[in-house]
C-alpha positions as protocol buffer text, in pm:
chain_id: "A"
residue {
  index: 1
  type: UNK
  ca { x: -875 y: -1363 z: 5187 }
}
residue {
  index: 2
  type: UNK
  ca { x: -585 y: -1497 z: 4925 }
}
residue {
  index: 3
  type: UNK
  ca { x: -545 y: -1291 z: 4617 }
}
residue {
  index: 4
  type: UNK
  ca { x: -402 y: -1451 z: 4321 }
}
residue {
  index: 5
  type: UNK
  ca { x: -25 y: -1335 z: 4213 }
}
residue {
  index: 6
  type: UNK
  ca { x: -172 y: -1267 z: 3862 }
}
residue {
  index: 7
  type: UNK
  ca { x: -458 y: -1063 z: 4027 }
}
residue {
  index: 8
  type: UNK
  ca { x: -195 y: -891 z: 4242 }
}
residue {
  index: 9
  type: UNK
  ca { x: 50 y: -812 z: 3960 }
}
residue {
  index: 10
  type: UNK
  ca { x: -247 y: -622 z: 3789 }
}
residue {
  index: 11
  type: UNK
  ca { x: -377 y: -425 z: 4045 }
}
residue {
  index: 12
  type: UNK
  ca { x: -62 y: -307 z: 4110 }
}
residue {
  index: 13
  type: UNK
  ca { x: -2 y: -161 z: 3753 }
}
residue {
  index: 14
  type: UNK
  ca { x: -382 y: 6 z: 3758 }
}
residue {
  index: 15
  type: UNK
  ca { x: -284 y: 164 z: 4085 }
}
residue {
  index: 16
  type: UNK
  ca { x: 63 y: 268 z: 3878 }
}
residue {
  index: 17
  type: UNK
  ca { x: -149 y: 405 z: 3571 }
}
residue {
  index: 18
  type: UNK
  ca { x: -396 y: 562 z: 3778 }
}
residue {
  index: 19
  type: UNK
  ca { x: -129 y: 807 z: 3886 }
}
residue {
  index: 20
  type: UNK
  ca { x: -130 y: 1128 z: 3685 }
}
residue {
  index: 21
  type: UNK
  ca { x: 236 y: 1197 z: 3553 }
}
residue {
  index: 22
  type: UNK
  ca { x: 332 y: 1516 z: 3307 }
}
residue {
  index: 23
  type: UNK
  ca { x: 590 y: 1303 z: 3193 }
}
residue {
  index: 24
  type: UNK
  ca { x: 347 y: 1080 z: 2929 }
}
residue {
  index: 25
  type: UNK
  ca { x: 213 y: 1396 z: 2796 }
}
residue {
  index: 26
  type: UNK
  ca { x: 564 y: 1549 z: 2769 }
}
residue {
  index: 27
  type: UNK
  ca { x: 666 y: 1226 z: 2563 }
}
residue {
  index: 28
  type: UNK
  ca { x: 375 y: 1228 z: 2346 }
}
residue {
  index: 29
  type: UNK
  ca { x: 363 y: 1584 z: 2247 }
}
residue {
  index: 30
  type: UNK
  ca { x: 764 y: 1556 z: 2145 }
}
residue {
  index: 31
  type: UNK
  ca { x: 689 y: 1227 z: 1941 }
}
residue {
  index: 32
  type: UNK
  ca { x: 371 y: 1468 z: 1812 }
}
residue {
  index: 33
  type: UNK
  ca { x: 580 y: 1697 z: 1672 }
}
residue {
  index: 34
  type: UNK
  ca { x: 960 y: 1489 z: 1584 }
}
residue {
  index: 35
  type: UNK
  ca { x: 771 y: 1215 z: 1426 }
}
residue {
  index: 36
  type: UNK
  ca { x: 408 y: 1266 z: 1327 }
}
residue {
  index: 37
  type: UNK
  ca { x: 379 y: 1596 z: 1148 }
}
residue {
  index: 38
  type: UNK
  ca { x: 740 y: 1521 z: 967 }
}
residue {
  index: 39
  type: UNK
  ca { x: 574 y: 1156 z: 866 }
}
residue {
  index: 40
  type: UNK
  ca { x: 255 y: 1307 z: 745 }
}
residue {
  index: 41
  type: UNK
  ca { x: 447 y: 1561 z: 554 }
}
residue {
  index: 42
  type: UNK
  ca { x: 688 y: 1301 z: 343 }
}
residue {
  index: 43
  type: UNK
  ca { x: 377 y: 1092 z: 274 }
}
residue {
  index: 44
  type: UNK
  ca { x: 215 y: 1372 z: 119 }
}
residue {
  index: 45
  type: UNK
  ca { x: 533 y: 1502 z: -72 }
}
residue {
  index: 46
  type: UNK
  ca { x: 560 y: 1132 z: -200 }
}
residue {
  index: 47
  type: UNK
  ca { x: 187 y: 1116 z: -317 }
}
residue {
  index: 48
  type: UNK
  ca { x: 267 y: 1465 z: -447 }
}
residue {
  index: 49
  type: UNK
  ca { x: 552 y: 1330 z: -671 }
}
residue {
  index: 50
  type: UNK
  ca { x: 373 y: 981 z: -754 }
}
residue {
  index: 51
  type: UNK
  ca { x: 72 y: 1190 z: -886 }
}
residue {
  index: 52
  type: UNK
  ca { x: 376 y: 1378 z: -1163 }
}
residue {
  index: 53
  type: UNK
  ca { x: 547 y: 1097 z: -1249 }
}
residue {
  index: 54
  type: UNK
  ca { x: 177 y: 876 z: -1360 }
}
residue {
  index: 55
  type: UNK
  ca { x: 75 y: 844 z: -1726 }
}
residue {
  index: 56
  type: UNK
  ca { x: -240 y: 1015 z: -1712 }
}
residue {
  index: 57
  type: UNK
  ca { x: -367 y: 734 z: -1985 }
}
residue {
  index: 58
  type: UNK
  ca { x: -568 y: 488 z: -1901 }
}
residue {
  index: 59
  type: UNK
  ca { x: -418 y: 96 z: -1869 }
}
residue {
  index: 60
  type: UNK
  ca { x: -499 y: -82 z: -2211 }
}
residue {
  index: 61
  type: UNK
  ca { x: -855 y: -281 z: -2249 }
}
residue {
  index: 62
  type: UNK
  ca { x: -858 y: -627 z: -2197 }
}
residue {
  index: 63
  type: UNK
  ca { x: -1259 y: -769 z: -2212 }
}
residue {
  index: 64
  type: UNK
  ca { x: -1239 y: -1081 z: -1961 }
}
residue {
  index: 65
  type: UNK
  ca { x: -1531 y: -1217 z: -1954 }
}
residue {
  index: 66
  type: UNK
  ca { x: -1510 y: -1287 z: -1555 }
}
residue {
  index: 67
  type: UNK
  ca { x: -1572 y: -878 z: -1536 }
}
residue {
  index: 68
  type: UNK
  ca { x: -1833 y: -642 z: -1603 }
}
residue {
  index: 69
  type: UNK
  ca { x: -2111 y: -935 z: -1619 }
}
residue {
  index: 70
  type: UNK
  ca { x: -2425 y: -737 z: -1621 }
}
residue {
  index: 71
  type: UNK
  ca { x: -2711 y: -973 z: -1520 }
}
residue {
  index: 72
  type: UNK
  ca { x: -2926 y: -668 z: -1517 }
}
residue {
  index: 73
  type: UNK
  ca { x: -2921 y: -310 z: -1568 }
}
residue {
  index: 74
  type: UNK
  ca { x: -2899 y: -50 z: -1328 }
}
residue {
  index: 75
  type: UNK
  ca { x: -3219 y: 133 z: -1232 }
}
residue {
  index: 76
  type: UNK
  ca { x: -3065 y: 470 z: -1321 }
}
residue {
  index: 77
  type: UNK
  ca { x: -2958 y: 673 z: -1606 }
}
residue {
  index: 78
  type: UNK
  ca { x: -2892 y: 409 z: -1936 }
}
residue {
  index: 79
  type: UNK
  ca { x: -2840 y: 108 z: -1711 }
}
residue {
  index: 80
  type: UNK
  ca { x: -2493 y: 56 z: -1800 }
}
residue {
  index: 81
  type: UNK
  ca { x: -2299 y: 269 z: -1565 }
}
residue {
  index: 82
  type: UNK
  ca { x: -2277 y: 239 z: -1201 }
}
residue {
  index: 83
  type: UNK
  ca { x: -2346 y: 475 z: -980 }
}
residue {
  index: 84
  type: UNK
  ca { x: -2023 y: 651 z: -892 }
}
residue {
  index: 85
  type: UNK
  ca { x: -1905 y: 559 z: -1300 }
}
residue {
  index: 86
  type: UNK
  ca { x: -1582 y: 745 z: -1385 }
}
residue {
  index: 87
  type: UNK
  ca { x: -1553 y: 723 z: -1720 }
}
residue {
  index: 88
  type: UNK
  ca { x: -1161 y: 763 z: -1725 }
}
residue {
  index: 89
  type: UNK
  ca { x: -1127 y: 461 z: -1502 }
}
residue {
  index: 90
  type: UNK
  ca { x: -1410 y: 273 z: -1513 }
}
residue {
  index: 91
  type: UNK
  ca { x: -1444 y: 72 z: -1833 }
}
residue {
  index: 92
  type: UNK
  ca { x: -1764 y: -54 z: -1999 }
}
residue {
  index: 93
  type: UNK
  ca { x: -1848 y: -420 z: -2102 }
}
residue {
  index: 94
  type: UNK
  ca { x: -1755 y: -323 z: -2427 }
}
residue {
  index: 95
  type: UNK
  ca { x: -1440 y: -75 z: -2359 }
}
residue {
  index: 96
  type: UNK
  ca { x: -1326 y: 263 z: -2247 }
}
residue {
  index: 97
  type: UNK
  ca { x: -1549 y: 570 z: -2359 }
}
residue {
  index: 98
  type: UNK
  ca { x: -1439 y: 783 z: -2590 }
}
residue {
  index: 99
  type: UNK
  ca { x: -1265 y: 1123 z: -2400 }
}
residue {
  index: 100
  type: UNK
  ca { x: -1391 y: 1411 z: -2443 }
}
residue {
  index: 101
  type: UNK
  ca { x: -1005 y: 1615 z: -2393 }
}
């Protein structure tokens, strides 16, 4: 029976994988600790200093009519706010709610 080179070739890196080796678990718990954890920590220190440095005031009103089309209302509270409404981010049709700071 004639196996294929390509066929050949992969078998023979299965049969190489297959093969349990401490080494790849050595590698991946020194990357785990050099480079993960470190990463994850300077993302979160530069979220951290990102959240400081924003205005906490909300970007200025601008009523396009292209957004905010409500066709219907919502079938819950008034109609006019969605369901996860924020009402320092989320504008109405008509503008930003008054805050209540």
């Amino acid at each position: 029976m004639s196996v294929s080179p390509v066929a050949s070739a992969a078998r023979r890196v299965l049969a190489a994988a297959s093969h349990s080796s401490h080494d790849g678990v050595r590698t991946w718990k020194i990357l785990t600790f050099i480079l993960a954890l470190p990463g994850v920590g300077v993302c979160m220190a530069n979220a951290y200093m990102k959240m400081q440095a924003h205005s906490h005031e909300p970007p200025e009103f601008v009523p396009y009519a292209h957004l905010r089309i409500r066709t219907k209302k919502f079938p819950w509270g008034d109609g006019n706010h969605s369901l996860f409404h924020n009402h320092h981010t989320n504008p109405l049709p008509e503008g930003y709610e008054s805050s209540h700071h």
